[in-house]
mmCIF file of C-alpha atoms in Angstrom:
data_model
loop_
_atom_site.group_PDB
_atom_site.id
_atom_site.type_symbol
_atom_site.label_atom_id
_atom_site.label_comp_id
_atom_site.label_asym_id
_atom_site.label_seq_id
_atom_site.Cartn_x
_atom_site.Cartn_y
_atom_site.Cartn_z
ATOM 1 C CA MET A 1 -14.007 1.258 -15.033
ATOM 2 C CA PRO A 2 -10.522 0.131 -13.900
ATOM 3 C CA ARG A 3 -7.729 2.591 -14.654
ATOM 4 C CA ALA A 4 -5.190 1.016 -12.293
ATOM 5 C CA ILE A 5 -3.340 -2.285 -11.884
ATOM 6 C CA TYR A 6 -1.867 -4.004 -8.859
ATOM 7 C CA LEU A 7 0.558 -6.853 -9.696
ATOM 8 C CA HIS A 8 1.804 -9.129 -6.910
ATOM 9 C CA VAL A 9 5.226 -10.795 -6.921
ATOM 10 C CA PRO A 10 5.189 -13.102 -3.872
ATOM 11 C CA PHE A 11 8.893 -13.955 -3.605
ATOM 12 C CA CYS A 12 11.381 -12.769 -0.981
ATOM 13 C CA GLU A 13 15.045 -13.468 -0.293
ATOM 14 C CA GLN A 14 14.348 -13.063 3.429
ATOM 15 C CA ILE A 15 11.100 -13.156 5.410
ATOM 16 C CA CYS A 16 10.563 -10.204 7.774
ATOM 17 C CA HIS A 17 9.229 -10.986 11.240
ATOM 18 C CA TYR A 18 6.246 -8.600 10.921
ATOM 19 C CA CYS A 19 5.074 -9.341 7.369
ATOM 20 C CA ASP A 20 1.738 -11.068 6.735
ATOM 21 C CA PHE A 21 1.571 -10.390 2.990
ATOM 22 C CA ASN A 22 1.372 -13.353 0.638
ATOM 23 C CA LYS A 23 5.029 -14.292 0.205
ATOM 24 C CA PHE A 24 7.373 -17.259 -0.223
ATOM 25 C CA PHE A 25 11.078 -17.759 0.270
ATOM 26 C CA LEU A 26 12.631 -17.327 -3.180
ATOM 27 C CA LYS A 27 14.906 -20.363 -3.280
ATOM 28 C CA ASN A 28 13.638 -23.358 -5.293
ATOM 29 C CA GLN A 29 10.383 -21.656 -6.294
ATOM 30 C CA PRO A 30 8.925 -22.122 -9.828
ATOM 31 C CA ILE A 31 9.459 -18.484 -10.708
ATOM 32 C CA ASP A 32 9.490 -18.769 -14.496
ATOM 33 C CA GLU A 33 6.358 -20.917 -14.442
ATOM 34 C CA TYR A 34 4.711 -18.360 -12.150
ATOM 35 C CA ILE A 35 5.529 -15.576 -14.597
ATOM 36 C CA ASP A 36 4.030 -17.634 -17.428
ATOM 37 C CA ASP A 37 0.847 -18.001 -15.398
ATOM 38 C CA VAL A 38 0.628 -14.298 -14.535
ATOM 39 C CA LEU A 39 0.932 -13.442 -18.227
ATOM 40 C CA THR A 40 -1.880 -15.906 -18.918
ATOM 41 C CA GLU A 41 -3.930 -14.258 -16.167
ATOM 42 C CA MET A 42 -3.366 -10.886 -17.844
ATOM 43 C CA ALA A 43 -4.697 -12.223 -21.146
ATOM 44 C CA ARG A 44 -7.792 -13.752 -19.515
ATOM 45 C CA THR A 45 -8.419 -10.674 -17.397
ATOM 46 C CA VAL A 46 -8.552 -8.238 -20.309
ATOM 47 C CA GLU A 47 -10.858 -10.659 -22.113
ATOM 48 C CA ALA A 48 -13.188 -10.890 -19.097
ATOM 49 C CA VAL A 49 -13.039 -7.175 -18.193
ATOM 50 C CA PRO A 50 -11.698 -5.217 -21.205
ATOM 51 C CA PRO A 51 -10.042 -1.882 -20.361
ATOM 52 C CA GLU A 52 -12.252 1.030 -21.377
ATOM 53 C CA GLY A 53 -9.444 3.545 -21.284
ATOM 54 C CA PRO A 54 -5.721 3.907 -20.639
ATOM 55 C CA ILE A 55 -4.232 2.620 -17.386
ATOM 56 C CA GLU A 56 -3.180 5.578 -15.247
ATOM 57 C CA SER A 57 -1.353 3.836 -12.403
ATOM 58 C CA ILE A 58 0.501 0.547 -11.942
ATOM 59 C CA TYR A 59 1.881 -0.783 -8.679
ATOM 60 C CA VAL A 60 4.116 -3.860 -8.633
ATOM 61 C CA GLY A 61 4.333 -5.071 -5.043
ATOM 62 C CA GLY A 62 5.203 -8.130 -3.035
ATOM 63 C CA GLY A 63 7.017 -9.850 -1.629
ATOM 64 C CA THR A 64 10.008 -8.274 -3.260
ATOM 65 C CA PRO A 65 9.585 -7.762 -7.021
ATOM 66 C CA THR A 66 13.283 -6.971 -7.406
ATOM 67 C CA SER A 67 14.214 -10.366 -5.947
ATOM 68 C CA LEU A 68 13.528 -11.624 -9.482
ATOM 69 C CA SER A 69 16.297 -11.569 -12.045
ATOM 70 C CA SER A 70 16.315 -8.634 -14.430
ATOM 71 C CA ALA A 71 15.072 -10.866 -17.279
ATOM 72 C CA GLN A 72 12.252 -12.313 -15.149
ATOM 73 C CA LEU A 73 11.040 -8.939 -13.929
ATOM 74 C CA GLU A 74 11.265 -7.530 -17.451
ATOM 75 C CA ARG A 75 8.923 -10.251 -18.729
ATOM 76 C CA LEU A 76 6.282 -9.148 -16.227
ATOM 77 C CA LEU A 77 6.698 -5.449 -16.947
ATOM 78 C CA LEU A 78 6.568 -5.895 -20.707
ATOM 79 C CA GLY A 79 3.601 -8.221 -20.268
ATOM 80 C CA LEU A 80 1.673 -5.380 -18.654
ATOM 81 C CA ARG A 81 2.524 -3.146 -21.579
ATOM 82 C CA ASN A 82 1.533 -5.876 -24.044
ATOM 83 C CA TYR A 83 -1.909 -6.616 -22.559
ATOM 84 C CA PHE A 84 -3.016 -3.239 -21.216
ATOM 85 C CA PRO A 85 -3.198 0.237 -22.804
ATOM 86 C CA ILE A 86 -0.913 2.282 -20.565
ATOM 87 C CA SER A 87 -1.062 6.067 -20.535
ATOM 88 C CA PRO A 88 2.271 7.776 -21.322
ATOM 89 C CA GLU A 89 1.733 9.786 -18.103
ATOM 90 C CA ALA A 90 0.951 6.746 -15.952
ATOM 91 C CA GLU A 91 2.505 6.503 -12.501
ATOM 92 C CA TRP A 92 4.369 3.182 -12.515
ATOM 93 C CA THR A 93 5.724 2.030 -9.138
ATOM 94 C CA VAL A 94 7.839 -0.983 -8.211
ATOM 95 C CA GLU A 95 8.607 -1.969 -4.608
ATOM 96 C CA VAL A 96 12.322 -2.317 -3.924
ATOM 97 C CA ASN A 97 14.270 -3.572 -0.936
ATOM 98 C CA PRO A 98 17.495 -1.611 -0.344
ATOM 99 C CA GLY A 99 20.302 -3.308 -2.219
ATOM 100 C CA SER A 100 18.020 -5.549 -4.285
ATOM 101 C CA ALA A 101 18.227 -3.646 -7.577
ATOM 102 C CA ASP A 102 21.557 -3.018 -9.316
ATOM 103 C CA GLN A 103 22.172 -0.487 -12.075
ATOM 104 C CA GLU A 104 21.325 -2.913 -14.870
ATOM 105 C CA LYS A 105 17.995 -3.881 -13.296
ATOM 106 C CA LEU A 106 17.053 -0.274 -12.638
ATOM 107 C CA GLN A 107 17.884 0.749 -16.192
ATOM 108 C CA MET A 108 15.729 -2.112 -17.490
ATOM 109 C CA MET A 109 12.859 -0.981 -15.256
ATOM 110 C CA ALA A 110 13.142 2.616 -16.439
ATOM 111 C CA ALA A 111 13.196 1.502 -20.088
ATOM 112 C CA ALA A 112 10.055 -0.579 -19.483
ATOM 113 C CA GLY A 113 8.212 2.460 -18.111
ATOM 114 C CA VAL A 114 8.790 2.378 -14.352
ATOM 115 C CA ASN A 115 9.051 5.939 -13.045
ATOM 116 C CA ARG A 116 8.602 5.536 -9.293
ATOM 117 C CA LEU A 117 10.160 3.333 -6.610
ATOM 118 C CA SER A 118 8.858 2.450 -3.167
ATOM 119 C CA ILE A 119 11.878 1.561 -1.036
ATOM 120 C CA GLY A 120 11.367 -0.401 2.176
ATOM 121 C CA ALA A 121 13.747 1.295 4.612
ATOM 122 C CA GLN A 122 11.538 0.794 7.734
ATOM 123 C CA THR A 123 14.212 2.117 10.126
ATOM 124 C CA PHE A 124 17.749 3.484 9.997
ATOM 125 C CA ASP A 125 18.790 1.779 13.219
ATOM 126 C CA SER A 126 20.936 -1.278 12.502
ATOM 127 C CA GLN A 127 19.853 -3.084 15.681
ATOM 128 C CA LEU A 128 16.171 -2.568 14.932
ATOM 129 C CA LEU A 129 16.731 -3.814 11.386
ATOM 130 C CA GLN A 130 18.022 -7.048 12.897
ATOM 131 C CA THR A 131 15.069 -7.185 15.285
ATOM 132 C CA ILE A 132 12.552 -7.102 12.429
ATOM 133 C CA ASN A 133 14.775 -9.411 10.300
ATOM 134 C CA ARG A 134 15.569 -7.044 7.454
ATOM 135 C CA ASP A 135 18.546 -7.994 5.294
ATOM 136 C CA HIS A 136 19.933 -4.521 4.551
ATOM 137 C CA GLN A 137 22.041 -1.938 6.348
ATOM 138 C CA PRO A 138 21.012 1.721 6.851
ATOM 139 C CA GLY A 139 23.493 2.983 4.240
ATOM 140 C CA ASP A 140 21.978 0.726 1.562
ATOM 141 C CA VAL A 141 18.949 3.021 1.302
ATOM 142 C CA LEU A 142 20.936 6.024 0.065
ATOM 143 C CA GLU A 143 22.952 3.823 -2.281
ATOM 144 C CA GLN A 144 19.731 2.423 -3.781
ATOM 145 C CA ILE A 145 18.296 5.910 -4.254
ATOM 146 C CA LEU A 146 21.442 7.199 -5.964
ATOM 147 C CA LEU A 147 21.477 4.223 -8.342
ATOM 148 C CA ALA A 148 17.812 4.834 -9.148
ATOM 149 C CA ARG A 149 18.412 8.505 -9.883
ATOM 150 C CA GLN A 150 21.338 7.640 -12.130
ATOM 151 C CA SER A 151 18.951 5.367 -14.035
ATOM 152 C CA GLY A 152 16.454 8.190 -14.504
ATOM 153 C CA ILE A 153 13.975 7.230 -11.752
ATOM 154 C CA THR A 154 13.733 10.280 -9.501
ATOM 155 C CA ASN A 155 10.283 9.832 -7.932
ATOM 156 C CA ILE A 156 11.278 7.962 -4.776
ATOM 157 C CA SER A 157 9.029 6.906 -1.902
ATOM 158 C CA VAL A 158 10.421 5.438 1.318
ATOM 159 C CA ASP A 159 8.515 3.186 3.725
ATOM 160 C CA MET A 160 9.082 3.668 7.452
ATOM 161 C CA MET A 161 7.826 1.844 10.550
ATOM 162 C CA TYR A 162 7.478 2.928 14.157
ATOM 163 C CA ALA A 163 6.343 1.409 17.465
ATOM 164 C CA LEU A 164 8.840 -1.388 16.852
ATOM 165 C CA PRO A 165 9.970 -3.699 19.682
ATOM 166 C CA GLY A 166 12.467 -1.805 21.825
ATOM 167 C CA GLN A 167 12.246 1.376 19.746
ATOM 168 C CA THR A 168 12.711 4.575 21.754
ATOM 169 C CA MET A 169 11.937 8.161 20.795
ATOM 170 C CA VAL A 170 15.679 8.683 20.339
ATOM 171 C CA HIS A 171 15.716 5.836 17.796
ATOM 172 C CA TRP A 172 12.734 7.372 16.007
ATOM 173 C CA ASP A 173 14.208 10.880 15.952
ATOM 174 C CA GLU A 174 17.484 9.547 14.555
ATOM 175 C CA SER A 175 15.676 7.584 11.832
ATOM 176 C CA LEU A 176 13.575 10.600 10.867
ATOM 177 C CA ASN A 177 16.730 12.718 10.708
ATOM 178 C CA GLU A 178 18.421 10.137 8.472
ATOM 179 C CA LEU A 179 15.331 9.996 6.277
ATOM 180 C CA LEU A 180 15.304 13.755 5.740
ATOM 181 C CA GLN A 181 18.888 13.679 4.447
ATOM 182 C CA LEU A 182 17.693 11.620 1.471
ATOM 183 C CA PRO A 183 16.411 12.995 -1.860
ATOM 184 C CA VAL A 184 12.908 11.529 -1.561
ATOM 185 C CA THR A 185 9.547 12.786 -2.794
ATOM 186 C CA HIS A 186 7.227 10.664 -0.660
ATOM 187 C CA VAL A 187 7.116 8.888 2.704
ATOM 188 C CA SER A 188 4.730 6.173 3.902
ATOM 189 C CA ALA A 189 4.966 5.457 7.627
ATOM 190 C CA TYR A 190 2.994 2.899 9.594
ATOM 191 C CA ALA A 191 2.936 1.723 13.187
ATOM 192 C CA LEU A 192 3.778 -1.937 13.662
ATOM 193 C CA LYS A 193 0.683 -4.120 13.861
ATOM 194 C CA ILE A 194 0.994 -7.679 15.111
ATOM 195 C CA GLU A 195 -0.607 -9.892 12.479
ATOM 196 C CA ALA A 196 -1.392 -13.604 12.679
ATOM 197 C CA LYS A 197 0.922 -16.018 10.865
ATOM 198 C CA THR A 198 4.015 -13.898 11.543
ATOM 199 C CA VAL A 199 7.066 -14.540 13.712
ATOM 200 C CA PHE A 200 6.193 -11.513 15.843
ATOM 201 C CA TYR A 201 2.723 -12.960 16.463
ATOM 202 C CA GLN A 202 4.232 -16.183 17.769
ATOM 203 C CA TRP A 203 6.588 -14.245 20.035
ATOM 204 C CA TRP A 204 3.753 -11.997 21.238
ATOM 205 C CA ARG A 205 1.572 -15.001 22.129
ATOM 206 C CA LYS A 206 4.433 -16.391 24.201
ATOM 207 C CA GLY A 207 4.964 -13.055 25.968
ATOM 208 C CA GLN A 208 8.369 -12.635 24.339
ATOM 209 C CA LEU A 209 7.695 -9.362 22.515
ATOM 210 C CA SER A 210 7.962 -5.999 24.242
ATOM 211 C CA LEU A 211 5.908 -3.331 22.452
ATOM 212 C CA PRO A 212 5.420 0.395 23.168
ATOM 213 C CA GLU A 213 2.223 1.523 24.873
ATOM 214 C CA GLU A 214 -0.494 3.070 22.676
ATOM 215 C CA GLU A 215 0.146 6.485 24.205
ATOM 216 C CA PHE A 216 3.809 6.304 23.226
ATOM 217 C CA GLU A 217 2.881 5.133 19.726
ATOM 218 C CA ALA A 218 0.661 8.235 19.424
ATOM 219 C CA LEU A 219 3.564 10.447 20.516
ATOM 220 C CA MET A 220 5.788 8.899 17.820
ATOM 221 C CA TYR A 221 3.075 9.550 15.240
ATOM 222 C CA GLU A 222 2.782 13.185 16.283
ATOM 223 C CA ARG A 223 6.557 13.608 16.245
ATOM 224 C CA MET A 224 6.676 12.243 12.698
ATOM 225 C CA ARG A 225 3.899 14.552 11.507
ATOM 226 C CA SER A 226 5.662 17.583 12.925
ATOM 227 C CA VAL A 227 9.120 16.706 11.597
ATOM 228 C CA LEU A 228 7.964 15.806 8.084
ATOM 229 C CA SER A 229 5.746 18.870 7.836
ATOM 230 C CA GLU A 230 8.617 21.170 8.798
ATOM 231 C CA ALA A 231 10.703 19.487 6.079
ATOM 232 C CA GLY A 232 8.107 20.325 3.401
ATOM 233 C CA LEU A 233 6.453 16.920 3.143
ATOM 234 C CA ASN A 234 2.721 17.531 3.306
ATOM 235 C CA GLN A 235 0.496 14.988 5.006
ATOM 236 C CA TYR A 236 -2.171 14.095 2.440
ATOM 237 C CA GLU A 237 -3.377 10.880 4.106
ATOM 238 C CA ILE A 238 -3.218 9.480 7.633
ATOM 239 C CA SER A 239 0.076 7.654 7.010
ATOM 240 C CA ASN A 240 1.396 9.277 3.827
ATOM 241 C CA PHE A 241 3.418 12.427 3.185
ATOM 242 C CA ALA A 242 4.632 13.952 -0.063
ATOM 243 C CA VAL A 243 6.423 16.849 -1.659
ATOM 244 C CA PRO A 244 3.563 18.802 -3.305
ATOM 245 C CA GLY A 245 2.744 17.204 -6.647
ATOM 246 C CA TYR A 246 4.161 13.796 -5.712
ATOM 247 C CA GLU A 247 1.170 12.297 -3.914
ATOM 248 C CA SER A 248 0.695 8.635 -4.870
ATOM 249 C CA SER A 249 -1.835 8.271 -7.670
ATOM 250 C CA HIS A 250 -2.150 4.547 -7.075
ATOM 251 C CA ASN A 251 -2.910 4.822 -3.373
ATOM 252 C CA ARG A 252 -5.621 7.357 -4.136
ATOM 253 C CA VAL A 253 -7.333 4.753 -6.309
ATOM 254 C CA TYR A 254 -7.912 2.718 -3.135
ATOM 255 C CA TRP A 255 -8.827 5.662 -0.929
ATOM 256 C CA GLN A 256 -11.284 7.037 -3.482
ATOM 257 C CA ASN A 257 -12.903 3.612 -3.831
ATOM 258 C CA LYS A 258 -12.129 3.344 -7.544
ATOM 259 C CA GLU A 259 -11.782 0.109 -9.497
ATOM 260 C CA TYR A 260 -8.490 -1.620 -10.297
ATOM 261 C CA TYR A 261 -7.175 -4.881 -11.709
ATOM 262 C CA GLY A 262 -5.499 -7.280 -9.249
ATOM 263 C CA LEU A 263 -3.013 -9.743 -10.784
ATOM 264 C CA GLY A 264 -0.848 -12.477 -9.286
ATOM 265 C CA ALA A 265 -1.043 -14.903 -6.377
ATOM 266 C CA GLY A 266 -2.965 -13.441 -3.437
ATOM 267 C CA ALA A 267 -3.780 -10.180 -5.247
ATOM 268 C CA HIS A 268 -7.030 -8.330 -4.586
ATOM 269 C CA GLY A 269 -8.924 -6.615 -7.401
ATOM 270 C CA TYR A 270 -12.068 -4.554 -7.907
ATOM 271 C CA THR A 271 -13.571 -4.609 -11.390
ATOM 272 C CA ALA A 272 -17.091 -4.271 -12.799
ATOM 273 C CA GLY A 273 -18.482 -3.809 -9.290
ATOM 274 C CA VAL A 274 -16.966 -7.090 -8.055
ATOM 275 C CA ARG A 275 -14.180 -7.486 -5.511
ATOM 276 C CA THR A 276 -11.904 -10.454 -6.192
ATOM 277 C CA VAL A 277 -9.262 -12.289 -4.178
ATOM 278 C CA ASN A 278 -6.822 -14.557 -5.982
ATOM 279 C CA HIS A 279 -5.596 -17.860 -4.572
ATOM 280 C CA GLY A 280 -2.510 -17.190 -2.449
ATOM 281 C CA PRO A 281 -0.648 -20.512 -2.326
ATOM 282 C CA LEU A 282 1.305 -20.997 -5.539
ATOM 283 C CA PRO A 283 0.017 -24.532 -6.237
ATOM 284 C CA LYS A 284 -3.611 -23.378 -6.007
ATOM 285 C CA TYR A 285 -2.989 -20.248 -8.081
ATOM 286 C CA MET A 286 -1.136 -22.205 -10.759
ATOM 287 C CA ARG A 287 -3.696 -25.025 -10.772
ATOM 288 C CA ALA A 288 -6.507 -22.548 -11.444
ATOM 289 C CA ILE A 289 -4.573 -21.118 -14.384
ATOM 290 C CA ALA A 290 -3.846 -24.647 -15.698
ATOM 291 C CA GLU A 291 -7.559 -25.423 -15.567
ATOM 292 C CA GLY A 292 -8.302 -22.501 -17.861
ATOM 293 C CA ALA A 293 -9.891 -20.241 -15.242
ATOM 294 C CA LEU A 294 -9.177 -16.932 -13.606
ATOM 295 C CA PRO A 295 -7.443 -17.737 -10.288
ATOM 296 C CA TYR A 296 -10.160 -16.429 -7.988
ATOM 297 C CA LEU A 297 -10.479 -17.738 -4.462
ATOM 298 C CA GLU A 298 -13.336 -15.342 -3.704
ATOM 299 C CA THR A 299 -15.597 -12.984 -5.616
ATOM 300 C CA HIS A 300 -18.040 -10.552 -4.059
ATOM 301 C CA ARG A 301 -20.411 -8.178 -5.807
ATOM 302 C CA VAL A 302 -20.294 -4.970 -3.798
ATOM 303 C CA THR A 303 -23.712 -3.691 -2.769
ATOM 304 C CA LYS A 304 -24.621 -0.012 -2.890
ATOM 305 C CA GLU A 305 -24.595 0.056 0.909
ATOM 306 C CA GLU A 306 -21.065 -1.364 0.991
ATOM 307 C CA GLN A 307 -19.908 1.093 -1.667
ATOM 308 C CA MET A 308 -21.183 4.004 0.433
ATOM 309 C CA GLU A 309 -19.440 2.656 3.529
ATOM 310 C CA GLU A 310 -16.150 2.226 1.681
ATOM 311 C CA PHE A 311 -16.419 5.669 0.098
ATOM 312 C CA MET A 312 -16.612 7.196 3.559
ATOM 313 C CA PHE A 313 -14.128 5.208 5.629
ATOM 314 C CA MET A 314 -11.529 5.048 2.868
ATOM 315 C CA GLY A 315 -12.006 8.627 1.717
ATOM 316 C CA LEU A 316 -11.739 10.033 5.221
ATOM 317 C CA ARG A 317 -8.197 8.664 5.404
ATOM 318 C CA MET A 318 -7.210 11.543 3.104
ATOM 319 C CA ARG A 319 -6.664 14.968 4.643
ATOM 320 C CA SER A 320 -8.813 16.462 1.889
ATOM 321 C CA GLY A 321 -11.641 14.204 3.045
ATOM 322 C CA VAL A 322 -14.738 13.347 1.026
ATOM 323 C CA SER A 323 -17.017 15.474 -1.114
ATOM 324 C CA ARG A 324 -20.723 15.622 -0.314
ATOM 325 C CA THR A 325 -21.393 16.416 -3.990
ATOM 326 C CA GLU A 326 -19.419 13.421 -5.268
ATOM 327 C CA PHE A 327 -21.160 11.154 -2.760
ATOM 328 C CA PHE A 328 -24.569 12.277 -4.038
ATOM 329 C CA GLU A 329 -23.526 11.959 -7.686
ATOM 330 C CA ARG A 330 -22.343 8.383 -7.103
ATOM 331 C CA TYR A 331 -25.150 7.099 -4.897
ATOM 332 C CA ASN A 332 -28.107 9.486 -5.409
ATOM 333 C CA ILE A 333 -28.452 10.096 -1.691
ATOM 334 C CA ASP A 334 -27.085 12.701 0.713
ATOM 335 C CA VAL A 335 -24.401 11.661 3.189
ATOM 336 C CA ASP A 336 -26.616 12.700 6.106
ATOM 337 C CA ASP A 337 -29.501 10.581 4.829
ATOM 338 C CA ALA A 338 -27.255 7.572 4.180
ATOM 339 C CA PHE A 339 -25.696 7.810 7.650
ATOM 340 C CA PRO A 340 -28.323 9.482 9.867
ATOM 341 C CA GLU A 341 -27.004 10.933 13.133
ATOM 342 C CA ILE A 342 -23.450 9.721 12.474
ATOM 343 C CA VAL A 343 -22.010 12.894 10.924
ATOM 344 C CA PRO A 344 -23.563 15.265 13.517
ATOM 345 C CA GLY A 345 -22.351 12.955 16.280
ATOM 346 C CA LEU A 346 -18.782 13.051 14.984
ATOM 347 C CA PHE A 347 -18.991 16.850 14.665
ATOM 348 C CA GLU A 348 -20.167 17.067 18.267
ATOM 349 C CA ARG A 349 -17.240 14.959 19.455
ATOM 350 C CA GLY A 350 -14.761 17.122 17.539
ATOM 351 C CA LEU A 351 -13.606 14.278 15.300
ATOM 352 C CA LEU A 352 -15.042 15.554 12.016
ATOM 353 C CA ASN A 353 -15.146 18.961 10.367
ATOM 354 C CA GLU A 354 -16.425 20.445 7.108
ATOM 355 C CA ASP A 355 -15.259 23.089 4.655
ATOM 356 C CA GLU A 356 -16.861 23.949 1.312
ATOM 357 C CA GLY A 357 -18.830 20.723 1.174
ATOM 358 C CA ARG A 358 -15.947 18.417 2.105
ATOM 359 C CA LEU A 359 -15.948 16.337 5.279
ATOM 360 C CA PHE A 360 -12.554 15.610 6.845
ATOM 361 C CA LEU A 361 -10.960 14.399 10.057
ATOM 362 C CA THR A 362 -9.919 16.913 12.680
ATOM 363 C CA GLU A 363 -6.583 16.674 14.482
ATOM 364 C CA ASP A 364 -8.271 14.564 17.164
ATOM 365 C CA GLY A 365 -9.986 12.540 14.454
ATOM 366 C CA LEU A 366 -6.620 11.599 12.964
ATOM 367 C CA LEU A 367 -5.615 9.955 16.229
ATOM 368 C CA LEU A 368 -8.946 8.141 16.518
ATOM 369 C CA GLY A 369 -9.371 7.347 12.844
ATOM 370 C CA ASN A 370 -10.377 3.708 13.265
ATOM 371 C CA GLU A 371 -13.097 4.698 15.713
ATOM 372 C CA VAL A 372 -14.452 7.209 13.175
ATOM 373 C CA PHE A 373 -14.355 4.722 10.308
ATOM 374 C CA GLU A 374 -16.273 2.111 12.285
ATOM 375 C CA LYS A 375 -19.176 4.553 12.624
ATOM 376 C CA PHE A 376 -19.791 4.322 8.867
ATOM 377 C CA LEU A 377 -20.305 0.553 8.863
ATOM 378 C CA LEU A 378 -24.039 0.148 8.376
ATOM 379 C CA GLY A 379 -24.209 -3.618 8.656
#
């Protein structure tokens, strides 16, 4: 039963060199027509899979949602409220690039129900911002946060990146120090991954991209964990840290393998036991809507075996781990019977531990998370 919504806005005013998300340069795009189509998708979605209860989390991502005009973004936000029953306590997040939302736009968002922002800072080093092709300056992050707080949005998450080309530990320490001067409640921090169809991928293939060694990347990760912990931001997932009580509800939907609606071009969804992927290119997405269909590129009914795999490798991303009891209640089988020899093997290697019926990664397991997750793939 979906209690969450992901809405994708695929427009950007500038394309970052590392980004492989579904996105398009804003200029000359059919934005108003796209919004019309997303509203139509909302109507068809609730008809196909009616909500059985109030929506508890909404995440509007991109792209850059705030690259839209205030009136355009408002149409999408009010559309969500029109088609879906939204809980008064719902966590409602919008992604924001520093400097992309003025006071008027933020006040509109707050009035519509938005109560959380995810701000893409990435780094506080001006040279590194140029390297990754970001269009803001370090000081824009604080200015954006202050404007948000003045508009009544005080739950602020900041995205950071490390292992960037040419980034030293001094750069990373300085960025972490700048981050901790900000009034934020949540931090998401990810190492750079070179993805196909990005500028960085093209440079990497040509040998024109200098990246830190894996060992150095691990040192940066450990430095971040230590610094954020000392500042009172608890690590509740491999790459996410929060002031107690401000952990992301929406992210936990994914990590706990719960269902959610996916709306917009390129969006992924998981409803009624079926995973869906929408068409990414705007012409294909809009053509599907014009033909009276839901804009699915792919649909896949998730088998019980796949559900068990996802429950484990997604749930183990969280520091609290996974519950043996919940696993049995969902799938009517014990973890050890579903994955024979795997759990004992991970215990023996010191990558997995257990406390009061919950399995979780050890300190070593955090550094080798992908290796642990692969063990739970039965296929």
